[in-house]
Structures are given as structure tokens and as C-alpha cells.
XYZ file of C-alpha atoms in Angstrom:
594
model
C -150.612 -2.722 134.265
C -147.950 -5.067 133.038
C -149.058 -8.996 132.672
C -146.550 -10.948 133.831
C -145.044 -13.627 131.297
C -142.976 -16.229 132.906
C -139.323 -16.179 131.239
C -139.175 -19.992 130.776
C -136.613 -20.071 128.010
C -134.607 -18.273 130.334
C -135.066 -20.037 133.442
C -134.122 -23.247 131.887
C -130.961 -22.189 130.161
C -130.010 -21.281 133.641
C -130.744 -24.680 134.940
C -130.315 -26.803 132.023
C -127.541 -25.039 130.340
C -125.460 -23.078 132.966
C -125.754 -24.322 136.172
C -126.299 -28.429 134.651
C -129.561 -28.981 137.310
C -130.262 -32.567 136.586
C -126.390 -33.498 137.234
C -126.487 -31.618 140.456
C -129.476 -33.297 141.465
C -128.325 -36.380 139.960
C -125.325 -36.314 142.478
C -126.887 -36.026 145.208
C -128.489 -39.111 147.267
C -131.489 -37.593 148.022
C -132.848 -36.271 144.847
C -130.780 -39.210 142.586
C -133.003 -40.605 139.821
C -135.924 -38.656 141.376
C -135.452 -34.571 139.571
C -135.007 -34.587 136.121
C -135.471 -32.101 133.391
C -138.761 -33.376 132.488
C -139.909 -32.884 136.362
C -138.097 -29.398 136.514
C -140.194 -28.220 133.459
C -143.538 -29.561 134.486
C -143.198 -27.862 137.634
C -141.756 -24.583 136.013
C -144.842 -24.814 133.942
C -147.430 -25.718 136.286
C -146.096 -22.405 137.984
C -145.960 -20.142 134.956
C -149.597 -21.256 134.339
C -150.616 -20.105 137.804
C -148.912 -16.981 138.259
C -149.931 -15.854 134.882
C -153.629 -16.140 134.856
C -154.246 -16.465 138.454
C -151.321 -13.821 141.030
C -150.691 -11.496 138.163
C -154.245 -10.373 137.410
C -154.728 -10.026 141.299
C -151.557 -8.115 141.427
C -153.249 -4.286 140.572
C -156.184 -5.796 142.480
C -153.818 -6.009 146.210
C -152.473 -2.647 145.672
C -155.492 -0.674 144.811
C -157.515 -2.534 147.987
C -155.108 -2.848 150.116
C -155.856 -5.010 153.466
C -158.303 -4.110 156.123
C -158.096 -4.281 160.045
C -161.082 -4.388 162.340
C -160.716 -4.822 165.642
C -157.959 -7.531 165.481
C -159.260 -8.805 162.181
C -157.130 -8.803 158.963
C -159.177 -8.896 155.424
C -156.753 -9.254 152.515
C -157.826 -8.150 148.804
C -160.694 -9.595 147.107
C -159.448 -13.175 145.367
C -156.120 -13.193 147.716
C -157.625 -16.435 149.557
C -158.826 -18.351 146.584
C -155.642 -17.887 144.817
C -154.313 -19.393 147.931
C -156.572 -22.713 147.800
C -155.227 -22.720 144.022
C -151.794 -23.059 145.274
C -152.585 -25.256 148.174
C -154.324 -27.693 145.542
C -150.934 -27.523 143.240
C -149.192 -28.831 145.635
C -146.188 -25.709 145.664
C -146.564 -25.054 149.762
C -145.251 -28.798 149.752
C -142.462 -29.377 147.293
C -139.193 -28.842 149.335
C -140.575 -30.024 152.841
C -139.910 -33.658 154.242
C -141.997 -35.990 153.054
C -142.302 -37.572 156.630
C -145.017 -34.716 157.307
C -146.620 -34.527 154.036
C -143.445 -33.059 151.992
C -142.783 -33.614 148.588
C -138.932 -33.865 149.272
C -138.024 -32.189 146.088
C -134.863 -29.773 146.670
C -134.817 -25.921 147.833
C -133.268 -25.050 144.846
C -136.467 -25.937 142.584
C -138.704 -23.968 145.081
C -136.474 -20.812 144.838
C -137.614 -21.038 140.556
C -141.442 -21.434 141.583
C -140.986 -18.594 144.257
C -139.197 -15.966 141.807
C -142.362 -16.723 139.605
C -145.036 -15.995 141.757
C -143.213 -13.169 143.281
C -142.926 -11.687 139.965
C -146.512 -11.644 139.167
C -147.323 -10.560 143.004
C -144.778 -9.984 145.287
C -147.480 -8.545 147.992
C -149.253 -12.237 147.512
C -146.331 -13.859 147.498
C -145.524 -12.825 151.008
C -148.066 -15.196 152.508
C -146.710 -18.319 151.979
C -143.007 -17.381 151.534
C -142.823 -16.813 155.138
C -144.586 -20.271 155.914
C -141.087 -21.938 154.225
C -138.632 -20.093 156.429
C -141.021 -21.561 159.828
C -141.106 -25.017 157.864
C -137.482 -25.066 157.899
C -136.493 -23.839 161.404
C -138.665 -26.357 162.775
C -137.119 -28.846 160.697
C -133.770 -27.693 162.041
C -134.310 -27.274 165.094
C -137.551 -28.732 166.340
C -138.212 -31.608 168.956
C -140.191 -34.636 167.597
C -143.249 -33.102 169.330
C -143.333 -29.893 167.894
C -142.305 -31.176 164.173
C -145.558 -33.498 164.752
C -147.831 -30.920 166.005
C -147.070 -28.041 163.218
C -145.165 -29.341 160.337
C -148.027 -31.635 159.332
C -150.324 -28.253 158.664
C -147.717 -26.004 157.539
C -146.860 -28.235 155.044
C -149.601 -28.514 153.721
C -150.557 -24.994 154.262
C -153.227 -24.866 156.275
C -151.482 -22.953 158.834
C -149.406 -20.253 157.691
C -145.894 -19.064 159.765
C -144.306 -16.012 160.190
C -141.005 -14.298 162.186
C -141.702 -12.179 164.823
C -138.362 -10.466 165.584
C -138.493 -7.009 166.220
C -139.549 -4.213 168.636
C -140.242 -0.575 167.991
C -137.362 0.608 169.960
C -134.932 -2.071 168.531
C -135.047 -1.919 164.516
C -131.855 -4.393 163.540
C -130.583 -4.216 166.872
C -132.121 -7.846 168.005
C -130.025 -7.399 171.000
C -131.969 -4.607 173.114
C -135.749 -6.876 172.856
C -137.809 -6.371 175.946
C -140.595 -9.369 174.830
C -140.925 -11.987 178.072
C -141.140 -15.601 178.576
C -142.434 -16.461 181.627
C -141.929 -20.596 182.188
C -144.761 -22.764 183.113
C -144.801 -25.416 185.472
C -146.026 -27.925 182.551
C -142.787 -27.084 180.480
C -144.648 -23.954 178.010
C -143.792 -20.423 178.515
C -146.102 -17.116 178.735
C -145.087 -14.591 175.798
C -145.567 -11.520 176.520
C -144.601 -8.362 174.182
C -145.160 -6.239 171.191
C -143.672 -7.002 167.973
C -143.761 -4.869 164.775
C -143.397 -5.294 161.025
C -145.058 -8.589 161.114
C -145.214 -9.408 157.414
C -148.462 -11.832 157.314
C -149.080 -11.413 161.028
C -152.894 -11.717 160.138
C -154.802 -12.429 157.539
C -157.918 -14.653 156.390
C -155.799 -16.730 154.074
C -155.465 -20.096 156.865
C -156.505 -21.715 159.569
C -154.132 -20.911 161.930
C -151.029 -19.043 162.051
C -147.952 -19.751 163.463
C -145.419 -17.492 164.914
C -142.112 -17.757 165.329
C -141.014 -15.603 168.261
C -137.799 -14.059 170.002
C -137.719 -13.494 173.442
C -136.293 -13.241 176.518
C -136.374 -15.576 179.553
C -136.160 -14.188 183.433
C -132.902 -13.395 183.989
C -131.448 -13.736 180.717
C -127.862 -12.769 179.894
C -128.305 -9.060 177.983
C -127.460 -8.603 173.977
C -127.869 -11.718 171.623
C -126.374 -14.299 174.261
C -129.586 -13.984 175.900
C -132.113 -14.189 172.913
C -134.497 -17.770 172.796
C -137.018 -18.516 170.084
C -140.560 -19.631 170.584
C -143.469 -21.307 168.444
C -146.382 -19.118 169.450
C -149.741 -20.060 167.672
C -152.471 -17.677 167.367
C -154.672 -20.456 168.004
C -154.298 -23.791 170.111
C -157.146 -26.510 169.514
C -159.027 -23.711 167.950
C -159.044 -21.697 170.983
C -157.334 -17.876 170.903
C -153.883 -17.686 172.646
C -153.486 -14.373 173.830
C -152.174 -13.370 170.479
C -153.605 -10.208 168.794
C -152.923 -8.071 166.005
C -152.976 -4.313 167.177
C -152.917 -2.689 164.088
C -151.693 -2.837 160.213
C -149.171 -0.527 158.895
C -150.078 2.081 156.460
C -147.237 1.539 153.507
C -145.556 3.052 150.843
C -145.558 -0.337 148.970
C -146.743 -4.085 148.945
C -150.354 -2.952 149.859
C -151.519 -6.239 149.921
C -149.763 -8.074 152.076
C -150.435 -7.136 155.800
C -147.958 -5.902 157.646
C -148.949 -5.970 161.677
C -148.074 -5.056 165.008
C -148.553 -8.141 166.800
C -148.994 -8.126 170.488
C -148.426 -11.173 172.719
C -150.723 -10.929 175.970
C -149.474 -14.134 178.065
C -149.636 -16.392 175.082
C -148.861 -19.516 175.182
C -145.516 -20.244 173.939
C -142.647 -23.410 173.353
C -139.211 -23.422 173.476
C -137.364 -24.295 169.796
C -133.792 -25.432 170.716
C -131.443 -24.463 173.546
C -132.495 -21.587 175.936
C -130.580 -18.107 174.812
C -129.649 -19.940 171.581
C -132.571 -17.985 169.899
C -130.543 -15.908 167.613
C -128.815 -18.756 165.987
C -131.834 -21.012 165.713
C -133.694 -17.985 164.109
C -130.654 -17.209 161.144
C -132.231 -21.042 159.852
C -135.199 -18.517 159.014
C -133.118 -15.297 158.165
C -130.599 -16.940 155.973
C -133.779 -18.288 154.104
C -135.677 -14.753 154.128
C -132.873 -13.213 153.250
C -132.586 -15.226 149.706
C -136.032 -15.068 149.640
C -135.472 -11.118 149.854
C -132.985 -11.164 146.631
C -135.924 -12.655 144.757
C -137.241 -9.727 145.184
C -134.625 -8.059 143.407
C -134.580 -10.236 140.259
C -138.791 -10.291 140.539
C -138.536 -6.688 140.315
C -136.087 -6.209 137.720
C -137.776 -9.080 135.556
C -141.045 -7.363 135.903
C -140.198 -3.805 135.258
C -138.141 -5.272 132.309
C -140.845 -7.251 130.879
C -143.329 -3.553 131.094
C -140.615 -1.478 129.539
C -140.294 -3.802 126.253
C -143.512 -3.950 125.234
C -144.013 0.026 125.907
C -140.541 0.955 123.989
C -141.445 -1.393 121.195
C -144.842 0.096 120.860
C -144.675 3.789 121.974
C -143.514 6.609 118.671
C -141.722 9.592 119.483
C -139.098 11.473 117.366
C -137.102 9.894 114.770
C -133.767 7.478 115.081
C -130.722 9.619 114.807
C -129.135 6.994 112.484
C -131.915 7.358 109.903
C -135.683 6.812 110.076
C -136.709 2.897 111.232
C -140.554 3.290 110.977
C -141.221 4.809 107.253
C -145.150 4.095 107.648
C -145.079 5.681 111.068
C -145.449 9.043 111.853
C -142.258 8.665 114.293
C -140.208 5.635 115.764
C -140.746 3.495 118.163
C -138.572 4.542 121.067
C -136.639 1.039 121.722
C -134.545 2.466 118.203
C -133.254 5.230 120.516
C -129.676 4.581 122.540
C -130.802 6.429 125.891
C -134.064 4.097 126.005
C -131.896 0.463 124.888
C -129.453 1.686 127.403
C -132.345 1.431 130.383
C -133.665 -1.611 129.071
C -130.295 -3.422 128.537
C -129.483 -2.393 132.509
C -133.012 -4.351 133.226
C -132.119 -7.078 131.476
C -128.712 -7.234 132.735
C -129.624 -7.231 135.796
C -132.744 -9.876 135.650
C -131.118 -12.230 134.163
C -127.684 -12.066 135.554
C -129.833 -11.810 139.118
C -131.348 -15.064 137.987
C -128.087 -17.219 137.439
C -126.637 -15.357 140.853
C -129.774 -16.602 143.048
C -130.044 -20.504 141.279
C -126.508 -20.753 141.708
C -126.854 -19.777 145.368
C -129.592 -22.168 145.384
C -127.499 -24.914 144.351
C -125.171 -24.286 146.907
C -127.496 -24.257 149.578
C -128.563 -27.785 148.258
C -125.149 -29.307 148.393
C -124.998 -27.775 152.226
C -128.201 -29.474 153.048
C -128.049 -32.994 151.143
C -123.674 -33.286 149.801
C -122.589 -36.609 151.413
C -119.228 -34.848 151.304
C -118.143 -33.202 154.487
C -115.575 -31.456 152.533
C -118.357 -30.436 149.663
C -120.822 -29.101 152.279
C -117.519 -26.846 153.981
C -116.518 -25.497 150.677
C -120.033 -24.651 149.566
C -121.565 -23.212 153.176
C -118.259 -20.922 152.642
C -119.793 -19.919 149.227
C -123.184 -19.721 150.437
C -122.475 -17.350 153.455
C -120.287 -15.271 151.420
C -122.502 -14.729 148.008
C -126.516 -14.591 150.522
C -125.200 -10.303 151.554
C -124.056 -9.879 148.188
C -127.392 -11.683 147.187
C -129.874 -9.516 149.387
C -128.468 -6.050 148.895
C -127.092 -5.780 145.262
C -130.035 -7.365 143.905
C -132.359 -5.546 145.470
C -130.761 -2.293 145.056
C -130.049 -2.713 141.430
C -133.742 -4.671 141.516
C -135.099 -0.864 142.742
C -132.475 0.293 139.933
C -134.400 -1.187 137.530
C -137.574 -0.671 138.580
C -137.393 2.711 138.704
C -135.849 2.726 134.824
C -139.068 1.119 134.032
C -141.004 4.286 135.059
C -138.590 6.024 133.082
C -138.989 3.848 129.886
C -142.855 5.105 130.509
C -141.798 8.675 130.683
C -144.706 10.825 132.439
C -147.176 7.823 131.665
C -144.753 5.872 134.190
C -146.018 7.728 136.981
C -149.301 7.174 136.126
C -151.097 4.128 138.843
C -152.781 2.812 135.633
C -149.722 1.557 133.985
C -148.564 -0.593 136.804
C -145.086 0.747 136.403
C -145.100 3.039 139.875
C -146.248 -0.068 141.935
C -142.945 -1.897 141.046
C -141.173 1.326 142.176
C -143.291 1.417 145.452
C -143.495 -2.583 146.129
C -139.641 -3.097 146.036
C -138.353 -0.294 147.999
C -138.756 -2.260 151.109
C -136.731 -4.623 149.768
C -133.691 -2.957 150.255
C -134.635 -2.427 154.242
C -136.329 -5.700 155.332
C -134.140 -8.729 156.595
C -130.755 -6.282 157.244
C -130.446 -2.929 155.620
C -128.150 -2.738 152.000
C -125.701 -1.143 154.568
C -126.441 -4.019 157.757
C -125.325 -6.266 154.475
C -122.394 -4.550 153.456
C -120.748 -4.826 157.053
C -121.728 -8.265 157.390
C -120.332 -8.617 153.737
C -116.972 -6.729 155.103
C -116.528 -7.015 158.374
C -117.846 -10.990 159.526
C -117.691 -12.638 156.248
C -114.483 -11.215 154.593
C -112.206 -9.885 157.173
C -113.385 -12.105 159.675
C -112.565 -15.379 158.265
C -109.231 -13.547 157.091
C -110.300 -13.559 153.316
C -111.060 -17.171 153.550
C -114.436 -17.216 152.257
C -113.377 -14.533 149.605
C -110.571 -17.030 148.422
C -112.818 -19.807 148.275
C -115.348 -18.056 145.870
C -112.162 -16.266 144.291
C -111.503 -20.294 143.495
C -114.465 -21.274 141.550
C -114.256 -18.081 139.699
C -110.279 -18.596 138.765
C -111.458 -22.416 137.878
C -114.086 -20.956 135.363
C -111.668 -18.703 133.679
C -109.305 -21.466 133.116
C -111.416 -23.306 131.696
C -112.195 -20.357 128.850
C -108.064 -19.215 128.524
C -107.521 -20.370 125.574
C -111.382 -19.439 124.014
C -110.262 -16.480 121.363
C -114.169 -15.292 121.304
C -114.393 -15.387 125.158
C -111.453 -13.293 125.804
C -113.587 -10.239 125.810
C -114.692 -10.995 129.038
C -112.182 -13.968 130.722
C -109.363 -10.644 130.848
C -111.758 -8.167 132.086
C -113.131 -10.438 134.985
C -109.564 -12.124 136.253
C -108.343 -8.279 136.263
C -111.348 -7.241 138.202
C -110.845 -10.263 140.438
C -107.894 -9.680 141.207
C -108.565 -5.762 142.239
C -111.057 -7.152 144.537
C -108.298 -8.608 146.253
C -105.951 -6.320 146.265
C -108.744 -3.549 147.420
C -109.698 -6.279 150.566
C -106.025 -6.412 151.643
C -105.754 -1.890 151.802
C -108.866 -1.932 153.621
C -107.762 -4.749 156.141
C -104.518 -3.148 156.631
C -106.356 0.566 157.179
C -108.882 -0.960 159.312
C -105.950 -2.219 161.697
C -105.258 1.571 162.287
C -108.666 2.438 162.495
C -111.672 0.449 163.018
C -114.007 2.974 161.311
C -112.380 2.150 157.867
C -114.283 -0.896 157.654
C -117.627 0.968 158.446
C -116.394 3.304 155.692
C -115.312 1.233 153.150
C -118.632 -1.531 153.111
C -121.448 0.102 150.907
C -119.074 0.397 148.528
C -117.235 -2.939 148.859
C -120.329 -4.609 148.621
C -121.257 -3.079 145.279
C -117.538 -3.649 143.858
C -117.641 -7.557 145.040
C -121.779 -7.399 143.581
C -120.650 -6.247 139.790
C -117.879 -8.255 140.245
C -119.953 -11.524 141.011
C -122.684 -11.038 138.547
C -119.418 -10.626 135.866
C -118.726 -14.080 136.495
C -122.167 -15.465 135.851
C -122.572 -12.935 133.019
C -119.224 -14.431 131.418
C -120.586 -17.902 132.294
C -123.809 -16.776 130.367
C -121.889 -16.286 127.371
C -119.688 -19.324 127.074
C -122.732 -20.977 127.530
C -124.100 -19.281 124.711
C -120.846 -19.388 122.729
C -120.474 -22.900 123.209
C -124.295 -23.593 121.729
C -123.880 -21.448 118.616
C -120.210 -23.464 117.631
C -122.556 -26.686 118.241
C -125.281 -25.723 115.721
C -127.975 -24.947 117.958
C -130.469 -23.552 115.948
C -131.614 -20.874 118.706
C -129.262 -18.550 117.228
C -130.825 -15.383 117.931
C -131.740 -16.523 122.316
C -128.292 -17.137 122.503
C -126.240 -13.860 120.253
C -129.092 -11.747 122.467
C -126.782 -13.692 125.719
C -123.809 -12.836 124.241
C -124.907 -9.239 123.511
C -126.429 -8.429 126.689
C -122.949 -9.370 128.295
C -120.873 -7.573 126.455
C -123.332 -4.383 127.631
C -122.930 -5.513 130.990
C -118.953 -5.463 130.829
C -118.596 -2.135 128.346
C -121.452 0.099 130.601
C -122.007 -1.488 133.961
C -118.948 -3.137 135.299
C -117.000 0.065 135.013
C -119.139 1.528 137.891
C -116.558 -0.379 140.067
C -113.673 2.500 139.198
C -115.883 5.102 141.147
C -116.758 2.867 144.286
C -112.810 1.835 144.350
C -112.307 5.660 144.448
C -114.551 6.457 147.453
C -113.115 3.268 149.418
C -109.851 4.827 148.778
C -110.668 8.240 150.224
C -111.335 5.886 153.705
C -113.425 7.294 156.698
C -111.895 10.614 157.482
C -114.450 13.055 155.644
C -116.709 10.800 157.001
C -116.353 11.305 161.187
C -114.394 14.119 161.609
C -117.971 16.298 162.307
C -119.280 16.640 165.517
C -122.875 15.359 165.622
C -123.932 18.294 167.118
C -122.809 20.394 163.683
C -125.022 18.571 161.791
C -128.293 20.756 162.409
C -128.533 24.277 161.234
């Protein structure tokens, strides 16, 4: 089973070095002379400490145990609930939320660091408390005074735990068709009543109390999303039960330890969070959050799978290097001298740690539309930030489950072996690319709402920073190897946008057509910017002296992989866009079957 070792060099040349985390802090009001580097790498180190002696050993420990159910009753995996004290006692379910219920009011963007981390070492642990920050924030969004007194006190502190209740058997991603009820009460609650499925963390014994956040529909509601409204349902109120029980856990193909119910509201007791049949938009506070949360996932799994491969293909002899023999005293090589086995781990790496500046980046942006002072800043950067969160969630997580399953590989048969922890990866992240909008759900949302529907506008404005970057590096002679590459592909990107716009005015369906593979050209596309950023950031160290010469040529190397073997993928998703939706809907439904 693979221990996981928290990358802290790399996480804080991201911060420290790319992305400048102090400054950004630094200008804004709220976190001004209050996060500096020093703070940044106690916390980065308090987590690393945690998740490596305490999550990752419990890791093989969730998914060989699993949870149980018993009438109602959720037990999760033997040392699940005192890891959870551990973190309670750190502090971590605290350190973003307002410090007016017990918060630590230390940014988002520092949380989304400690959260890759533990997610890392156990994504199936990690489950339980991630969900408590989306509820955390949707109250504080959108939360009277009453309720932010009654639940963020506990959440905060992580007593309770919170989860999202949002869909039905019969309704998968289509929110819009929900048959759960709320009945109003005479002294202002409602009566929930409805089943609900895929409840990650419905139940467990990890809290007190858990609090659900739940869509539903009141009498007489307006059908589709217009008439969606979002309720906090406890599972207990003053310690009593409220009608809320969990009917079953579902038997998975992955993430064994975290339980995943069907949750059924009998009449339970229920309160309205923000404007009746405004549900939908109140709840995206929670998705736009799960969703980043989801692209953690991504990175977590590509970090992880990475960090299992190396040490196998550095130990494990078979055959001898083509190029001459690298082991003399060994009976055969060590298989990381081989170019079919670098060429899996350099796509890991590529896509951990170019995943990693994509998602702190992100972070940052989400910061600056929280806390900027700017109106201007937060416009530009909640343009970013709703462009880059698809791209986030389903190019991570697919090339995440890319690179998990090139771990397993790296392994060879021993990779499908339970014992070598390689599989679980494999199994643990698939859901990744379903949960919180389908790789394709993304893709149209990438296409369709963010990119044609704001008429390119949130393209250009990312197109912007990317164009400022390069330049900046124009006249760098050892940069140009990937400053040509990346305005060329930038400027296909466009050009690609503008055919399928103009097609899609013919022909609705082109857009349909076009959006899997428009969302992987824009995702190798984004993650060249940050890998180019990667290396000036490198380059610029090494012409300073730094003394970390081989860290930073192993930056520059890895990005020069990632432009020579992984950014040319784009050429064969621009050829299917081009072929457009014909092939694709000209057979009758009927003809599919035999």
C-alpha cells in the first residue's frame, strides 16, 4: 500500500514561488498582516504531519472494512472517528470559517492546500468533513441570523457534520424533475418529506449531529429549477430524532469508507435557507465549492498514484536499458531506466503538479471574489473562476483516473494486486469523474453557458491573463520553447470557439457534439499555461543562483514533456470537433439494439 508523503517542496513553490501567496493575501483587507509564509508553512506542516501518520495508515484500513448499516445505523472503519477528534483538536474544520462563530478567518485558498493533503492520504476519510465546508459556507451565504447562530457555531467546530441532499433516484443531474415535499408549518418550519440518494456522509458515527442540506419542493411550486427551495434539515433537534433516517448504504465500486446513503425524510422538520424557489441558486454556494473540492480529487489521485509508481519503478529489476546496462551489480535494471515506464510516470507527474498550480490558482481567485475591495477585481476574477471550476472538475479528474490507472500499470500484474494499494486509487477515483456533474454535464456547461453564453466573454477574459503572462516572457530566449507553443495553441482555441459558435447557429446539436472534446482542448490548453508559468518560475531561480538546482531543471524538464507528448493530444480532439454532430444523430434510437 503506498504511504503517502506530503509534497511540501512542491506545494510551496506553488504558493511561494508561482502564484506569490503572501502578496495576495497581503492585498487583501481581510487577511493583511495576518497570512504569511511562516503561517502558510506551519499549517502545511501541521497537515502533512497528520495525514501522514494518522489518514494514510487508515487509508487500506476504510477500504478493506468498509462501513456498516444496521437498522438506520452507520459504523465507519475502525480508527475513522478518532482520526476525526485528531482533526477537530488541530483546529483544520475551523480555519476558513468566520471567526464570529468560532472561525479562524484564515482564507479558502489555504484550506483547499490542507484538503488536497488529507484527501491524498484518504480520500474516503476525507469525505466527512469536506462536505461540512460546503454547508458552512451556504449558510454563511445565505443564512438568516437565526440559523447562522443555531448551526454554524457546531459545524464550525465540527461537532455536527453537513451534507447535500440533492438528488432522487428517478432524477440523476436532472435537479429539475425532484418529487421531495415541504409542507409549511404554522410556526414558520416546514415538513420534509422524500427520498434522497447518493448521500455522501449521510450517516455515520463520526459527530454529534448531522446536518442536511436539502432541496425540495413547496405546494404548488412552479415545475423545473424555478420551483426548487433549499432546507436545513437536522437529523437531530435538541437531541431528539427528526424524522430523518438512513434507509440503506450503497454497495460501491470505490471509496469504501465513506458512507454513501439513501436518506429518507419522513415529515422532518425542516427551515427555509433564502428565498422560496430560489433553492437551486442558493445550493451552487455548495456545488461551486464541491465541485473544486471534486478536482482535488483529481490532483489527490494523480499525486498518490505518482508517489506509488516512483518508488516501485526505482526499485523493481526487469530486463536491461536499451541504451546500455545502468545496474552492473544487478541482475537487471530497475525499470524507471526504461522510456515506456518514464513516459507513465512523467504523465503522473505532469499532471499532479500542473493539477496543483491549476486548483491554488483557482483558489486564489475564489479569494479575491470573496474578500477584493475592488468591484472591478471581484468581476474580472468571478469571470475566471466560473470559467476555469468545469475545466477544474472534469479534466482533472479524468486525467486524475488517467493517472491512476498508469500507476497500476507502473505495477504491472502486481498492480492489480489489493495488497499494493495501487487498484484502490483506480477504484476510489472513478466516481470522481461522475459526482457533482458528469465530465460530459461539465463540458456543456464549459461550452454551452460559460463560453457561448457570455459570447466568449469569459474565454477572453482568461485568454487575457494568459496573453499578459506571455508578454511578460517574449523576449526570454530559454522560454521560447514554450511562450510560441502556448500563444499558438491559444489562439486555436479561439479560432476553434468561433467554427463551433457559427455551426451551432445552424444546428443546436453541434454544441452537444463538439463539448467533451472542447473541454479537453481548453483543459491541456490551461494546464500549458501554468506548466509554462512553472518553468519561468524555475528559469528565473536557476539565473538567480538558487542552489536547488536539480527541484527546479526537474520543473523545467517535466514541462518540456508536457508540451513535446501531452499537449499534442489537442490535434486529435480538434479533429473530432471538426467532424461536428452528423455521425453522431443521424441513427434512429431504435437501430441501436441488435
Amino acid at each position: 500500500m503506498p504511504h503517502y508523503q506530503a509534497p511540501l517542496r512542491d506545494m510551496q513553490f506553488v504558493l511561494h514561488e508561482v502564484l506569490n501567496a503572501e502578496q495576495h493575501y497581503a492585498a487583501l483587507p481581510a487577511f493583511e498582516d495576518m497570512v504569511t509564509k511562516e503561517l502558510i508553512d506551519q499549517y502545511l506542516q501541521a497537515a502533512a504531519d497528520f495525514c501522514e501518520h494518522e489518514l494514510s495508515p487508515l487509508n487500506p484500513v476504510g477500504d478493506r472494512e468498509g462501513c456498516t448499516w444496521s437498522d438506520g445505523v452507520v459504523s465507519t472503519p475502525t480508527g475513522f472517528k478518532a482520526a476525526y477528534q485528531k482533526y477537530i483538536e488541530l483546529g483544520f474544520p475551523s480555519l476558513a470559517a468566520d471567526p464570529e462563530y468560532g472561525g479562524q478567518g484564515l482564507p479558502n485558498s489555504l484550506g483547499i492546500t490542507i484538503s488536497e493533503m488529507v484527501g491524498t492520504a484518504n480520500w474516503a476519510w476525507s469525505m466527512y468533513p469536506g462536505l461540512s465546508h460546503g454547508a458552512v459556507r451556504t449558510l454563511e451565504h445565505h443564512g438568516s441570523e437565526q440559523q447562522k447562530a443555531t448551526y454554524l457555531p457546531k459545524l464550525v467546530s465540527g461537532e455536527w457534520t453537513g451534507t447535500m441532499c440533492l438528488t432522487e433516484s428517478h432524477a440523476g443531474s436532472d435537479l429539475g424533475i425532484i418529487r421531495t415535499k415541504a409542507e409549511p408549518n404554522a410556526d414558520g418550519s416546514y415538513d420534509i418529506s422524500g427520498e434522497k440518494i447518493f448521500i455522501s456522509a449521510g450517516e455515520h458515527d463520526m459527530s454529534d449531529n448531522i446536518i442536511h442540506i436539502v432541496l425540495a419542493r413547496l405546494p404548488n411550486a412552479p415545475k423545473g429549477t424555478k420551483g426548487i427551495s433549499l432546507f436545513i434539515v437536522p437529523k437531530l433537534i435538541e437531541g431528539q430524532a427528526n424524522g430523518v433516517r438512513c434507509g440503506s448504504i450503497e454497495h460501491k465500486m470505490g471509496i469504501h469508507g465513506n458512507a454513501t446513503c439513501v436518506i429518507n425524510f419522513d415529515a422532518a422538520k425542516g427551515y427555509l435557507i433564502g428565498p422560496e424557489h430560489r433553492g437551486l441558486n442558493c445550493m451552487f454556494t455548495f456545488m461551486n465549492t464541491a465541485r473544486i473540492g471534486t478536482a482535488v480529487q483529481g490532483l489527490a489521485a494523480a499525486e498518490g498514484s505518482f508517489q506509488g509508481a516512483l518508488r516501485y519503478a526505482k526499485e523493481r529489476l526487469a530486463m536491461r536499458s536499451l541504451s546500455g546496462i545502468k545496474a552492473p551489480d544487478q541482475d537487471a535494471d530497475p525499470i524507471i531506466v526504461h522510456p515506456a515506464v518514464r513516459q507513465m510516470l512523467l504523465t503522473q507527474k505532469a499532471f499532479a503538479e500542473g493539477g496543483r498550480a491549476l486548483i491554488y490558482d483557482l483558489a486564489q481567485y475564489a479569494d479575491l471574489v470573496e474578500k477584493s475591495p475592488d468591484a472591478a477585481t471581484r468581476e474580472k476574477a468571478d469571470h475566471i473562476l466560473s470559467l476555469l471550476t468545469p475545466i477544474a472538475k472534469a479534466f482533472l479528474t479524468e486525467t486524475g483516473y488517467e493517472a491512476a490507472n498508469k500507476g497500476v500499470q507502473v505495477f504491472g500484474g502486481h498492480g492489480f494486486i489489493a495488497e499494493h494499494g495501487m487498484e484502490q486509487i483506480v477504484r476510489d477515483t472513478r466516481i470522481a469523474c461522475l459526482y457533482e456533474g458528469t465530465t460530459e454535464i461539465q463540458a456543456i456547461d464549459l461550452l454551452g453557458r460559460k463560453v457561448l453564453g457570455s459570447k466568449g466573454k469569459l474565454l477572453q477574459d482568461f485568454a487575457e491573463v494568459m496573453q499578459s503572462f506571455i508578454d511578460t516572457q517574449q523576449d526570454q530566449a530559454n522560454m521560447q520553447e514554450f511562450i510560441q507553443p502556448l500563444s499558438d495553441w491559444m489562439k486555436k482555441l479561439g479560432q476553434v470557439t468561433k467554427n463551433i459558435a457559427q455551426r451551432a447557429e445552424q444546428n443546436p446539436d453541434e454544441v452537444g457534439a463538439a463539448a467533451f472534446d472542447y473541454l479537453y482542448f481548453a483543459g491541456y490548453v490551461t494546464l500549458a499555461y501554468y506548466w509554462a508559468r512553472m518553468a519561468a518560475t524555475a528559469q528565473h531561480a536557476l539565473n538567480h543562483g538558487s542552489n536547488d538546482t536539480a527541484f527546479y531543471q526537474a520543473k523545467i524538464c517535466t514541462a518540456q514533456f508536457y508540451f513535446d507528448k501531452l499537449l499534442p493530444r489537442v490535434n486529435a480532439h480538434i479533429a473530432v470537433i471538426d467532424t461536428g454532430a452528423a455521425s453522431l444523430m443521424q441513427l434512429d434510437a431504435d437501430a441501436f439494439a441488435f
